[in-house]
Coordinates of C-alpha atoms in Angstrom, one line a residue:
X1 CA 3.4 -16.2 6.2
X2 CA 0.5 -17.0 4.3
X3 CA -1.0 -16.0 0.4
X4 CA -4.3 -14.3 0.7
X5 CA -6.7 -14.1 -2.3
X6 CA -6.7 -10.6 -3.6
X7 CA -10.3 -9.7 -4.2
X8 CA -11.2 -7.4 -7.3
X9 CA -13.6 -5.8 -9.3
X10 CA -16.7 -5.5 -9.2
X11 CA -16.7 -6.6 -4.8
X12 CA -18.0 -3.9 -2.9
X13 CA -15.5 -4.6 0.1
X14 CA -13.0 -2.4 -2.0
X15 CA -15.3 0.8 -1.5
X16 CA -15.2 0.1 2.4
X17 CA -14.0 3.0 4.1
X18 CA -10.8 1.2 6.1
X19 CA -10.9 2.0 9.8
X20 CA -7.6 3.7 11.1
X21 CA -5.2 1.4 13.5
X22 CA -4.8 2.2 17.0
X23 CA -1.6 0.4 17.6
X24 CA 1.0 -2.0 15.6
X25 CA 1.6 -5.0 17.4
X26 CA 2.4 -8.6 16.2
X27 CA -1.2 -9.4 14.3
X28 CA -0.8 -6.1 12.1
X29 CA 2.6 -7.1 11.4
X30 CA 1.8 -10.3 10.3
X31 CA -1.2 -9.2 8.6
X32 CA 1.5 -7.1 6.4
X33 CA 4.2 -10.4 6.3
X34 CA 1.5 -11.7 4.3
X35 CA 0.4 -8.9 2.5
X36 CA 4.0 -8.7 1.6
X37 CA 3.9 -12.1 0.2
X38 CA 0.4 -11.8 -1.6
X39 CA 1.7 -8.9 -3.5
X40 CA 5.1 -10.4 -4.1
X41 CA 3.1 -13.9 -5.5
X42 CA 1.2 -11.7 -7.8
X43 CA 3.6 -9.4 -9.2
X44 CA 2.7 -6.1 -7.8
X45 CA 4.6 -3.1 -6.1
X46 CA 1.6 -2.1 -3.7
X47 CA -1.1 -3.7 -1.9
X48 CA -3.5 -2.5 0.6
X49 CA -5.5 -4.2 3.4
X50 CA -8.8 -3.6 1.6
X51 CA -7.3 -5.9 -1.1
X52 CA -7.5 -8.9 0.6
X53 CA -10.5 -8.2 3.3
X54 CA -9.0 -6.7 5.6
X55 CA -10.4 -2.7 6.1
X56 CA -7.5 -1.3 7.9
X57 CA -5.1 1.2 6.7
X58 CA -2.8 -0.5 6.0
X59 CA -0.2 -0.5 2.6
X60 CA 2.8 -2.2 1.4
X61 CA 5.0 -1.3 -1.5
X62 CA 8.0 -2.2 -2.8
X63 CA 9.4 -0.5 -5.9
X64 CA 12.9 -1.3 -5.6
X65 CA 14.6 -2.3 -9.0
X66 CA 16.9 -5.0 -10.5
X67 CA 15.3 -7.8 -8.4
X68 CA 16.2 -6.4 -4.8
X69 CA 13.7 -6.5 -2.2
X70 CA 12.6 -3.3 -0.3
X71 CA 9.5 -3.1 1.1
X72 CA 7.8 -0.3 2.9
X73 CA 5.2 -0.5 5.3
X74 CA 2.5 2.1 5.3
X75 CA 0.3 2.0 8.7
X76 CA -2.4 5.2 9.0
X77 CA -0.6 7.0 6.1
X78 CA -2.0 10.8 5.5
X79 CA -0.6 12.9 2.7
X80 CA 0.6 16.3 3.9
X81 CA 1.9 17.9 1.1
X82 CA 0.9 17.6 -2.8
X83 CA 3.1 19.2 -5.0
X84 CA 0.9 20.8 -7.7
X85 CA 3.1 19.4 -10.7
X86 CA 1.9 16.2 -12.4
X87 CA 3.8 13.5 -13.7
X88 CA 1.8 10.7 -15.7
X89 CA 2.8 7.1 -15.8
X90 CA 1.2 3.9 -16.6
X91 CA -0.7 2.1 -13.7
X92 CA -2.6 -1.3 -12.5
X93 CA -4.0 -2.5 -9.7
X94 CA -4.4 -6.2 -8.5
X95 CA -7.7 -5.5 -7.7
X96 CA -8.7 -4.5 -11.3
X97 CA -6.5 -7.6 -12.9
X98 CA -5.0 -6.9 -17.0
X99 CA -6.2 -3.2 -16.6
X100 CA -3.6 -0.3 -16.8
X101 CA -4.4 3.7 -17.5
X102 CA -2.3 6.9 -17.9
X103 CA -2.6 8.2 -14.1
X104 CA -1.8 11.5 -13.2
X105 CA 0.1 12.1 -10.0
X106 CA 1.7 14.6 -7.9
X107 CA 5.9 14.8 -8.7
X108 CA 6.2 14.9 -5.1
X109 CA 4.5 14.7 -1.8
X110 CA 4.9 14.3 1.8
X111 CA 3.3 11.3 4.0
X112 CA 3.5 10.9 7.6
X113 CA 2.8 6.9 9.0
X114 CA 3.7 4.2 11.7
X115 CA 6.2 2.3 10.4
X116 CA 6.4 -1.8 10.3
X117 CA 7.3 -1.2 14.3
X118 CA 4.7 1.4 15.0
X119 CA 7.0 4.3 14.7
X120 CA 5.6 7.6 13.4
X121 CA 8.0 8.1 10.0
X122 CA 7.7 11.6 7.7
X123 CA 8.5 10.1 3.8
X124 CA 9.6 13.2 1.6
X125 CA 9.2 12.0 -2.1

């Protein structure tokens, strides 16, 4: 697995519209090993493909606590359902490096994707 350079602010490759995958096979996997690893080497919970050059639709997260690993893979996600209460935490992104704003979210959503395997997942959260 390799350590990409995240590219930030002000590159217009981060306003690139990313292009949908047709199918997960064993270069979008490794594109998100290394993903994985670029967001792990820089200290972040989430990373998308745009974030290092790549404009598919692709995330990774891991927001696991007390040092365990537990990434998610995110392939094609679509939010279904927004729940219309807000919750507001502090945020970053890699992308916009020593930045972080009060963001207001939805408490809870739904999100269909493909999986790390290119199975079709429903995440309830």
């Amino acid at each position: 697995m390799t350590i990409k350079n995240i590219i930030t602010e002000p590159n217009k490759i981060l306003r690139q519209i990313s292009n949908p995958v047709q199918k997960v096979g064993g270069n979008e996997r490794k594109i998100m090993d290394d993903m994985l690893d670029t967001m792990y080497d820089a200290n972040g919970i989430g990373l998308a493909a745009i974030q290092i050059g790549i404009p598919k639709r692709i995330i990774v997260m891991d927001i696991a606590k007390d040092g365990k690993k537990e990434p998610r893979y995110f392939v094609n996600p679509v939010i279904l359902n927004k729940d219309p209460i807000k919750n507001t935490h502090e945020e970053g992104c890699l992308s916009v490096p020593e930045q972080f704003a009060e963001i207001d979210r939805p408490s809870k959503c739904d999100v269909e994707y493909l999986d790390y395997n290119g199975k079709k997942q429903l995440l309830k959260a």
